[in-house]
PDB file of C-alpha atoms and ligand atoms in Angstrom:
ATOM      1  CA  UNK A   1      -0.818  17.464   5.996  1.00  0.00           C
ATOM      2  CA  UNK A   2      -4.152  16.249   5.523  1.00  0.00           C
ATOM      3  CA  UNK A   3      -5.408  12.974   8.056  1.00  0.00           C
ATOM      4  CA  UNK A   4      -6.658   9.871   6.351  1.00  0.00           C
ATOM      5  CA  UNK A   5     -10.085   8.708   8.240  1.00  0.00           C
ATOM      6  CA  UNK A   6     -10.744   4.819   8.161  1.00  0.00           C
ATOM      7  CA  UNK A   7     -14.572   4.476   9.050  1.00  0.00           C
ATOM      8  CA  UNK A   8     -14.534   0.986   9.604  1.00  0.00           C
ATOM      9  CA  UNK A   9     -18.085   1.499  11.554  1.00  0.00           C
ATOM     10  CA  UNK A  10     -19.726  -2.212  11.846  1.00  0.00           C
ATOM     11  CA  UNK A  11     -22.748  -0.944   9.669  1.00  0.00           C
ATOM     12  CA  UNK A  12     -20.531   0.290   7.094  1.00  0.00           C
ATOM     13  CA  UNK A  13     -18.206  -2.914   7.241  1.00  0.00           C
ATOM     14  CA  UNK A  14     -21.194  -5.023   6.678  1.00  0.00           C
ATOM     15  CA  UNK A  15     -22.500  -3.195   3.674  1.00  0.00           C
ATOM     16  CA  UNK A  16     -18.919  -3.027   2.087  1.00  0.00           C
ATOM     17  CA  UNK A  17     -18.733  -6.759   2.567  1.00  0.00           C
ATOM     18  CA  UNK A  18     -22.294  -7.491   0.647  1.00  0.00           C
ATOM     19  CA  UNK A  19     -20.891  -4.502  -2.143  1.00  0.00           C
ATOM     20  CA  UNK A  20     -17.343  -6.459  -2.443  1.00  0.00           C
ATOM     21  CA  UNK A  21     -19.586  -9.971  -3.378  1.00  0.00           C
ATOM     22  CA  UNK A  22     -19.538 -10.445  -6.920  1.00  0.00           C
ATOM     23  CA  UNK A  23     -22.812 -11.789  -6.782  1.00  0.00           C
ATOM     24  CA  UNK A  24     -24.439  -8.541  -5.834  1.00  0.00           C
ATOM     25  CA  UNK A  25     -26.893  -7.291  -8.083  1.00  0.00           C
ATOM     26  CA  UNK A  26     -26.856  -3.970 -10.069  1.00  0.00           C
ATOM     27  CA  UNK A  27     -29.672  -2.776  -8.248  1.00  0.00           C
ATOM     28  CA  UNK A  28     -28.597  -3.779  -4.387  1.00  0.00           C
ATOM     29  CA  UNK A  29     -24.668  -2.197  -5.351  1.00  0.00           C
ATOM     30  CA  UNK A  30     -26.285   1.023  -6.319  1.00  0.00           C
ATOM     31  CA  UNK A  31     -28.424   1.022  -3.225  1.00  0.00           C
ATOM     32  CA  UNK A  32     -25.440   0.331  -1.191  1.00  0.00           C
ATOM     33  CA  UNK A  33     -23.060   2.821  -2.680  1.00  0.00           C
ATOM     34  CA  UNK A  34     -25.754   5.324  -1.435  1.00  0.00           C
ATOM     35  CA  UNK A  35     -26.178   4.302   1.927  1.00  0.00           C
ATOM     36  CA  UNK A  36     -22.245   3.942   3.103  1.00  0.00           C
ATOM     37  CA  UNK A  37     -22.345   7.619   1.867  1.00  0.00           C
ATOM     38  CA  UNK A  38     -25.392   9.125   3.812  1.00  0.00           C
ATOM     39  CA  UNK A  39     -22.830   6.592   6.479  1.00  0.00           C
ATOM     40  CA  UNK A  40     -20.216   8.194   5.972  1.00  0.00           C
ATOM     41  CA  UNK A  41     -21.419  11.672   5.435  1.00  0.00           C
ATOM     42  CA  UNK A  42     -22.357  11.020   9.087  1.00  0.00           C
ATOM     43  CA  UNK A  43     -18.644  11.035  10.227  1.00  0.00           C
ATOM     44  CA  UNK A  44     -17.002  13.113   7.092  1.00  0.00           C
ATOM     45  CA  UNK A  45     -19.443  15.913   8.578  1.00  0.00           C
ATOM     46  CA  UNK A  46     -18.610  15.591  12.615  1.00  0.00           C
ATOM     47  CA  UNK A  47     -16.710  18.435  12.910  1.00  0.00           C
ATOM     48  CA  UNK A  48     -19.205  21.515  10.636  1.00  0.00           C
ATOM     49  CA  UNK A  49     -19.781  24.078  12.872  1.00  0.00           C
ATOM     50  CA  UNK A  50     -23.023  25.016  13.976  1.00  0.00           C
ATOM     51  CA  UNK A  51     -24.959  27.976  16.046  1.00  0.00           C
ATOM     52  CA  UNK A  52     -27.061  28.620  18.529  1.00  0.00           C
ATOM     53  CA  UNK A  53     -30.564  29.941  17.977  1.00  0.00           C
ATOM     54  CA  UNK A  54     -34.195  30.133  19.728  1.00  0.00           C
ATOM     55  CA  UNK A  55     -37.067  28.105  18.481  1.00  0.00           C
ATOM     56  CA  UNK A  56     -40.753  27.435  19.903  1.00  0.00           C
ATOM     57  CA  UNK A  57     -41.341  24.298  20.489  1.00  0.00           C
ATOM     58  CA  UNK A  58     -45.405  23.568  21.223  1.00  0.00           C
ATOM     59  CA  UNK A  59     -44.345  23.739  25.217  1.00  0.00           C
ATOM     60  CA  UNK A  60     -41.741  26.403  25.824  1.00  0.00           C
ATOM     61  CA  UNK A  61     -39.086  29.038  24.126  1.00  0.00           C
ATOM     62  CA  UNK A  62     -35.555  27.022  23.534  1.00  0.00           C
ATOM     63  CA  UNK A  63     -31.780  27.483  22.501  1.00  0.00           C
ATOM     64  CA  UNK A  64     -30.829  25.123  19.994  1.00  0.00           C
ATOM     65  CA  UNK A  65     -28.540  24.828  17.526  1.00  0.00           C
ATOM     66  CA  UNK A  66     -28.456  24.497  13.709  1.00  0.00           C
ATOM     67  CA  UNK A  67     -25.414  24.232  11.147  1.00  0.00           C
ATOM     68  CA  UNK A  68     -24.014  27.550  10.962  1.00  0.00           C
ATOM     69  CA  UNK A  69     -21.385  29.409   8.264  1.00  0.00           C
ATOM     70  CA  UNK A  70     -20.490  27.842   5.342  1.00  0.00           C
ATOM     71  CA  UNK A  71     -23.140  25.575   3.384  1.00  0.00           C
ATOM     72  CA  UNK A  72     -21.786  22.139   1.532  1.00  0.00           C
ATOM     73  CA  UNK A  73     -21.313  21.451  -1.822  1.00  0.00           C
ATOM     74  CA  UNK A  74     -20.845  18.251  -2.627  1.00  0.00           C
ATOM     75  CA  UNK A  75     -19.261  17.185  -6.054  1.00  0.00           C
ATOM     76  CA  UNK A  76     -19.001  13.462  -7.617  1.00  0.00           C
ATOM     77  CA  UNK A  77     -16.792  12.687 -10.044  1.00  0.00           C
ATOM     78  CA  UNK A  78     -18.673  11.372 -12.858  1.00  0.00           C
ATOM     79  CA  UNK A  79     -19.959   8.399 -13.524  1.00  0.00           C
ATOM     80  CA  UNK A  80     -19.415   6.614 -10.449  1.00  0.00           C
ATOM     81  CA  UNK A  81     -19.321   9.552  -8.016  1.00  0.00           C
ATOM     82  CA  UNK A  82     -23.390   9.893  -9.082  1.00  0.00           C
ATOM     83  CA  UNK A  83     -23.746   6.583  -7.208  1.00  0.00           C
ATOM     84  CA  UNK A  84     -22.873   8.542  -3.860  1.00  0.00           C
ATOM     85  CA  UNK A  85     -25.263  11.923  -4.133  1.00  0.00           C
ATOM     86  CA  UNK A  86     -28.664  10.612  -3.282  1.00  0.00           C
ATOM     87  CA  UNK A  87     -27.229   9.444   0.004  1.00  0.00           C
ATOM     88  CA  UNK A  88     -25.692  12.193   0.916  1.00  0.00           C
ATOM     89  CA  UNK A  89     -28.450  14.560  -0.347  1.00  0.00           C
ATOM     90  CA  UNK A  90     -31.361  12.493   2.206  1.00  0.00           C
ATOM     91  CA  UNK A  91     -29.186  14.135   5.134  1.00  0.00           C
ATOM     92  CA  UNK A  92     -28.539  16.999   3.696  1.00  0.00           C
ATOM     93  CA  UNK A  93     -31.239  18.164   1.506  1.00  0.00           C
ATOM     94  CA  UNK A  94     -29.725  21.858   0.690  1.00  0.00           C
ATOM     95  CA  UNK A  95     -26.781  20.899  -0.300  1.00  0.00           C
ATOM     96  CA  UNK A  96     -25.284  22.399  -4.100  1.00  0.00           C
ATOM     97  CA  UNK A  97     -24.115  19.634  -6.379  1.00  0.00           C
ATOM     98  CA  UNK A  98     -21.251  20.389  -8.902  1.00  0.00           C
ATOM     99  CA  UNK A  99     -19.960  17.470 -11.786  1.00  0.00           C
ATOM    100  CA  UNK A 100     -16.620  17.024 -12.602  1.00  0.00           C
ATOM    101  CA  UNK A 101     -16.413  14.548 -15.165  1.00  0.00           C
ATOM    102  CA  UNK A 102     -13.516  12.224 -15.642  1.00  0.00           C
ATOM    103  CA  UNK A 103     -11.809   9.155 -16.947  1.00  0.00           C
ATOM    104  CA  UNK A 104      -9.380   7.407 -16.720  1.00  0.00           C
ATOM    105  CA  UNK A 105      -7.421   6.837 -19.585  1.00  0.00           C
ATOM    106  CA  UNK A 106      -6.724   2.926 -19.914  1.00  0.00           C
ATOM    107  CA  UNK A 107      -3.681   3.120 -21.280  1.00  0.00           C
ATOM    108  CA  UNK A 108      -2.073   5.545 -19.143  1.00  0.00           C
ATOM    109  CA  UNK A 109      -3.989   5.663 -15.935  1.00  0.00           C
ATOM    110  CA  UNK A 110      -4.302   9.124 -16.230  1.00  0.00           C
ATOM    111  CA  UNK A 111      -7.382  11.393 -16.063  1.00  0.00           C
ATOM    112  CA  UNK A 112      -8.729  13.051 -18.585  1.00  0.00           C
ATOM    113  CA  UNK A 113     -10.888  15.979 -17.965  1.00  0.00           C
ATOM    114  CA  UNK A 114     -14.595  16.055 -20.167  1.00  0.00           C
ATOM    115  CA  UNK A 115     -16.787  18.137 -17.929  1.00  0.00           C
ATOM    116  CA  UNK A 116     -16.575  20.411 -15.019  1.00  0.00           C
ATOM    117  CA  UNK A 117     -19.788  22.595 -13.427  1.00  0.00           C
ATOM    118  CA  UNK A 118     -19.354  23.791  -9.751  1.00  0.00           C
ATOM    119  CA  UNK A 119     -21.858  26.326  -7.938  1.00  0.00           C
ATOM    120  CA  UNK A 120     -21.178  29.775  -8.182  1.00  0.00           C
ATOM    121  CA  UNK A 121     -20.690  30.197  -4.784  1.00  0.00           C
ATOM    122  CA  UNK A 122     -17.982  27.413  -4.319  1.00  0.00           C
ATOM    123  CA  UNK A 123     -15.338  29.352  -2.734  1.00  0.00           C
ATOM    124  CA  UNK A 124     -17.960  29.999   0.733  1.00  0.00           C
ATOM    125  CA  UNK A 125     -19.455  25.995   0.479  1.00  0.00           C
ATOM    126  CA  UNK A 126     -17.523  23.073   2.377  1.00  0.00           C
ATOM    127  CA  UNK A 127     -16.992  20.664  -0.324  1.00  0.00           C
ATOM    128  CA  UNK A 128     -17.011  16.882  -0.275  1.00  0.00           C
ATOM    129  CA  UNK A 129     -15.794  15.377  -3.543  1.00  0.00           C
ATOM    130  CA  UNK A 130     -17.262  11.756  -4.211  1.00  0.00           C
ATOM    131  CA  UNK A 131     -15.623   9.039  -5.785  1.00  0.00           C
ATOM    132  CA  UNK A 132     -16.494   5.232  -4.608  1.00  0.00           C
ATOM    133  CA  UNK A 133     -12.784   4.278  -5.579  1.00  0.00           C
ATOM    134  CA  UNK A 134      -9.351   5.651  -4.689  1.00  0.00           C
ATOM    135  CA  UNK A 135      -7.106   3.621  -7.032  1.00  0.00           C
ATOM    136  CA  UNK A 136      -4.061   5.475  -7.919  1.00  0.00           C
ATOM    137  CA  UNK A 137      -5.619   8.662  -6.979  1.00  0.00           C
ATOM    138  CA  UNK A 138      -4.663  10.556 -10.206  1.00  0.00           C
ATOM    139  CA  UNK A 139      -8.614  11.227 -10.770  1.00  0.00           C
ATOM    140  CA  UNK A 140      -8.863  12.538  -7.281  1.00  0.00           C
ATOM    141  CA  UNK A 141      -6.364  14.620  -7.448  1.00  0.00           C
ATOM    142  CA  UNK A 142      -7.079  16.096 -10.462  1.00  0.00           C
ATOM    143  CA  UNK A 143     -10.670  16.604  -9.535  1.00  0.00           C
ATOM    144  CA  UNK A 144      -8.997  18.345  -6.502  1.00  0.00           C
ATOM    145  CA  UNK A 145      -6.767  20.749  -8.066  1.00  0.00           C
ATOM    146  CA  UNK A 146      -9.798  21.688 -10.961  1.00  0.00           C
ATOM    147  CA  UNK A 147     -11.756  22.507  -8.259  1.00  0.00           C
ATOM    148  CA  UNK A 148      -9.250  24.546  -6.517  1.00  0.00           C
ATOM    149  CA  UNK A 149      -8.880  26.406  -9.765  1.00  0.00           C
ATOM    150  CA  UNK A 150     -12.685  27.533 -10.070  1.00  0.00           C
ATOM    151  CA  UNK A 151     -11.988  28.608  -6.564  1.00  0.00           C
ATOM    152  CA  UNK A 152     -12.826  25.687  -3.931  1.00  0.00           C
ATOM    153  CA  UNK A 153     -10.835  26.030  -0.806  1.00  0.00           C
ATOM    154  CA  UNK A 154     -12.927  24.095   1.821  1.00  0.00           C
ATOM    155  CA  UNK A 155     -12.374  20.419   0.158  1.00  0.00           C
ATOM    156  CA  UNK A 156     -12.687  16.967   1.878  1.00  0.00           C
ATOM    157  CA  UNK A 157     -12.563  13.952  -0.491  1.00  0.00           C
ATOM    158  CA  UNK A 158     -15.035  10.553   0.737  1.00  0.00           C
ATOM    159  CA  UNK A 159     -14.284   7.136  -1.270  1.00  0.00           C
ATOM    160  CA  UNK A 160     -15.762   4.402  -0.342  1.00  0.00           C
ATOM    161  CA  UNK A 161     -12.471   1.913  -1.176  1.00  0.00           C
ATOM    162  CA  UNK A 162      -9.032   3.549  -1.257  1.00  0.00           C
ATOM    163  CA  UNK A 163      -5.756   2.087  -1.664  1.00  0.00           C
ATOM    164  CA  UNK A 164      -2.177   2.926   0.224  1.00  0.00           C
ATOM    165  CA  UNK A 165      -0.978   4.172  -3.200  1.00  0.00           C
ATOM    166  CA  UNK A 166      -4.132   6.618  -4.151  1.00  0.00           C
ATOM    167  CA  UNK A 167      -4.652   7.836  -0.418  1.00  0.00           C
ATOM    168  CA  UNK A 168      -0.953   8.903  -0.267  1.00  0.00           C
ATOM    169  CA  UNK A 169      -1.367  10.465  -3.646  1.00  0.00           C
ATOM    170  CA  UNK A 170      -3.791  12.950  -2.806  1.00  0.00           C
ATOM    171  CA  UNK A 171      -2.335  13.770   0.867  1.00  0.00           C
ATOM    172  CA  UNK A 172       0.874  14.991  -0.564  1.00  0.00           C
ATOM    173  CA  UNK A 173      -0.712  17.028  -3.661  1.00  0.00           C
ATOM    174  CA  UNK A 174      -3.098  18.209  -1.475  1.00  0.00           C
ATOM    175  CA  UNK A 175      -1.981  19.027   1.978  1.00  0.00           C
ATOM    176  CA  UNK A 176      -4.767  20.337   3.062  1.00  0.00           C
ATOM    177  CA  UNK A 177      -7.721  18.169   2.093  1.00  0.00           C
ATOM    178  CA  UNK A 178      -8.683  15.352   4.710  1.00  0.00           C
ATOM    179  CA  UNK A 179      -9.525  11.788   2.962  1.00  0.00           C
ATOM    180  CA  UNK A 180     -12.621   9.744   4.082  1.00  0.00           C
ATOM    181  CA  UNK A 181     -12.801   6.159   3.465  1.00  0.00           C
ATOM    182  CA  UNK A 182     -14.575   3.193   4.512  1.00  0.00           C
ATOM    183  CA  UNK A 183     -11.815   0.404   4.051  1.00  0.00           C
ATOM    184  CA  UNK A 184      -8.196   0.982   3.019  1.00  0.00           C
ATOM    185  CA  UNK A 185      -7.188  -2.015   1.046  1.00  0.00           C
ATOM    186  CA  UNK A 186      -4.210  -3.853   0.201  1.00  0.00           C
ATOM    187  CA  UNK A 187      -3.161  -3.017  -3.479  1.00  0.00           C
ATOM    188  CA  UNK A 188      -3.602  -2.520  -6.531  1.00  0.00           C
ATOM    189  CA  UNK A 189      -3.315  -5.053  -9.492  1.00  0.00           C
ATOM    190  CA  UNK A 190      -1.379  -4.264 -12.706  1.00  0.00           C
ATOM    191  CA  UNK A 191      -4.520  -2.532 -14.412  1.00  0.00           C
ATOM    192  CA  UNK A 192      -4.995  -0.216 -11.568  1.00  0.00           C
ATOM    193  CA  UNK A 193      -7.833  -2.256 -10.083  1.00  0.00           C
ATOM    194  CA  UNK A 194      -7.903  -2.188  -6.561  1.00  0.00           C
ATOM    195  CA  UNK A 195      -7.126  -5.772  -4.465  1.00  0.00           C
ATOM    196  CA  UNK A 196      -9.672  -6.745  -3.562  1.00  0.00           C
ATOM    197  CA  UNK A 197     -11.617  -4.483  -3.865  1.00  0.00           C
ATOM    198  CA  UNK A 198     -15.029  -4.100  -5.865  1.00  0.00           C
ATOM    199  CA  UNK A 199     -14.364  -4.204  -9.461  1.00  0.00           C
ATOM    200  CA  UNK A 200     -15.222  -1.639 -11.473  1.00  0.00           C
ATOM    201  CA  UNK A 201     -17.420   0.473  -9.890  1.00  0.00           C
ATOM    202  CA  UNK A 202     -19.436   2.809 -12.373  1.00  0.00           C
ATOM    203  CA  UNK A 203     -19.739  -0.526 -14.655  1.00  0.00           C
ATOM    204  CA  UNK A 204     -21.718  -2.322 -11.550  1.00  0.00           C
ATOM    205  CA  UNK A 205     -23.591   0.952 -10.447  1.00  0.00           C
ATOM    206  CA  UNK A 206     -24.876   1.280 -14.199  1.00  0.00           C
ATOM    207  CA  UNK A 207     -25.144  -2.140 -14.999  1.00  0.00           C
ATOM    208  CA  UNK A 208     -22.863  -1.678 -18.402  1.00  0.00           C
ATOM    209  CA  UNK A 209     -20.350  -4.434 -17.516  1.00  0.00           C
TER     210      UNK A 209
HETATM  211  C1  PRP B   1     -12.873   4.985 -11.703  1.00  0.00           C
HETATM  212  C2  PRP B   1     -13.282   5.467 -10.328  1.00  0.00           C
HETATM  213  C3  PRP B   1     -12.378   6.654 -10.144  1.00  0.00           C
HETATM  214  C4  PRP B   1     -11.116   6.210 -10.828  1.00  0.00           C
HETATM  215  C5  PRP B   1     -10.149   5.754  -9.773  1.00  0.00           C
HETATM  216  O1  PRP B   1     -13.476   5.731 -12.685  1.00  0.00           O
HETATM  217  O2  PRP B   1     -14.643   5.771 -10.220  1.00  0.00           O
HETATM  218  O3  PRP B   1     -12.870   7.842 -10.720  1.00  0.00           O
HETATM  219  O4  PRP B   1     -11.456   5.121 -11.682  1.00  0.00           O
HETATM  220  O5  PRP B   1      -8.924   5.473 -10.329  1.00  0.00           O
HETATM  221  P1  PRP B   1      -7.638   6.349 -10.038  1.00  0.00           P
HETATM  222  O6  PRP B   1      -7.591   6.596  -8.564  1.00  0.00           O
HETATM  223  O7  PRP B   1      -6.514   5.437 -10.497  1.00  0.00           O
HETATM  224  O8  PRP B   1      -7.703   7.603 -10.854  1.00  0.00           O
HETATM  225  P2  PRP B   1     -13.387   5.356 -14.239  1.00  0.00           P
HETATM  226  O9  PRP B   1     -12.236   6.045 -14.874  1.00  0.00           O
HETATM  227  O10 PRP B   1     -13.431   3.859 -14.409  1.00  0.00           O
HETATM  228  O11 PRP B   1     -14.663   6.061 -14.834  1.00  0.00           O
HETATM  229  P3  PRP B   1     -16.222   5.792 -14.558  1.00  0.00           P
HETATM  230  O12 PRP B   1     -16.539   6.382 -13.212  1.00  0.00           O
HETATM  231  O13 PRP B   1     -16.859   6.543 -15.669  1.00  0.00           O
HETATM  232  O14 PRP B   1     -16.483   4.313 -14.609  1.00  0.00           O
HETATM  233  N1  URA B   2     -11.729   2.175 -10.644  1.00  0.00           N
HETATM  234  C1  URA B   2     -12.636   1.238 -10.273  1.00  0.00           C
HETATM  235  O1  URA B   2     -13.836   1.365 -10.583  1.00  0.00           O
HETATM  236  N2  URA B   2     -12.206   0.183  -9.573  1.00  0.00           N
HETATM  237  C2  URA B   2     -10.913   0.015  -9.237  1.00  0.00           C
HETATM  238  O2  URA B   2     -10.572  -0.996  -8.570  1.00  0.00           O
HETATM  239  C3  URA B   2      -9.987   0.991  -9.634  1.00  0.00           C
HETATM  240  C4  URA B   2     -10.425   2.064 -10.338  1.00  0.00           C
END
């Protein structure tokens, strides 16, 4: 089974709490989806492995050490995963970026697949799949399990807000994926908004609410 990680830092809680406010602007929300991800890319990324090697610095020969193996991929789940890339991409500039594109059909809640492009190499990256909300955690998953068909097998998901219902979603479909978040909250409503939560999030990254 996969472990849910809560990263309630203080930083991060006090960004979530000026993203929450309705008041917010489009402009500060999108700036402050990005930075809770390079945030939380911080901790979703504690345990990569890295090697040693020898440098020069200007004074003397030394051992240090540098991520080793497997390079990331890191894949947002369109429209409002874009919100979380640039963050993530400051730390890590090399990273690969794959789409999956999906939406959730209002009706049913369910997703509904309309594009998917992943690196080649996505079997040898780590992935991180982005998504700022984990609502009932049927586009997760999905984006999960199309990834795992074009090969993925090294797949973490980060969300900024989850709730009980989505994070236990995407545990049991996918026992082997480890779930980031920066808040779990309490519910969700009967649209399959999250309570309290942020609203909807690609509408205030992109302004088209
Ligand atoms: C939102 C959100 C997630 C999904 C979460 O996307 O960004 O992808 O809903 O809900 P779920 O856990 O119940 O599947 P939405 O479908 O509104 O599309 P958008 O990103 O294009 O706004
Ligand atoms: N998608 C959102 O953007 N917000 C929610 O609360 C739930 C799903």
């Amino acid at each position: 089974m996969g472990t849910l990680h809560v990263l309630n830092h203080p930083l991060i809680q006090h960004k979530l709490s000026i993203l929450r406010d309705k008041e917010t602007s489009v402009k500060e929300f999108r700036e402050l989806v990005s930075e809770i991800a390079g945030l939380m890319c911080f901790e979703a990324t504690r345990d990569m492995p890295t090697e040693e090697v020898e440098i020069e610095t200007p004074v003397a020969k030394a051992k240090v050490r540098r991520l080793s193996g497997k390079k990331m991929a890191i894949i947002p789940i369109l429209r409002a995963g874009l919100g979380m890339v640039d963050g993530i991409l400051n730390l890590v500039p090399g990273c690969k970026v794959g789409h999956i594109g999906l939406y959730r059909d209002p009706e049913t809640l369910n997703p509904v697949e309309y594009y998917c492009k992943l690196p080649n190499d996505i079997a040898d990256r780590e992935i991180i799949v982005l998504d700022p909300m984990l609502a009932t955690g049927g586009s997760a998953s999905a984006a999960i399990g199309f990834i795992k068909q074009h090969g993925g097998q090294h797949i973490r998901l980060m969300c900024i807000i989850g709730a009980p219902e989505g994070a236990d979603r995407v545990l049991k479909d996918h026992p082997d994926v480890d779930v980031f978040v920066a808040a779990m909250d309490e519910k969700l409503n009967d649209h399959g908004y999250i309570v309290p939560g942020l609203g909807d999030a690609g509408d205030r990254i992109f302004g088209t609410k």
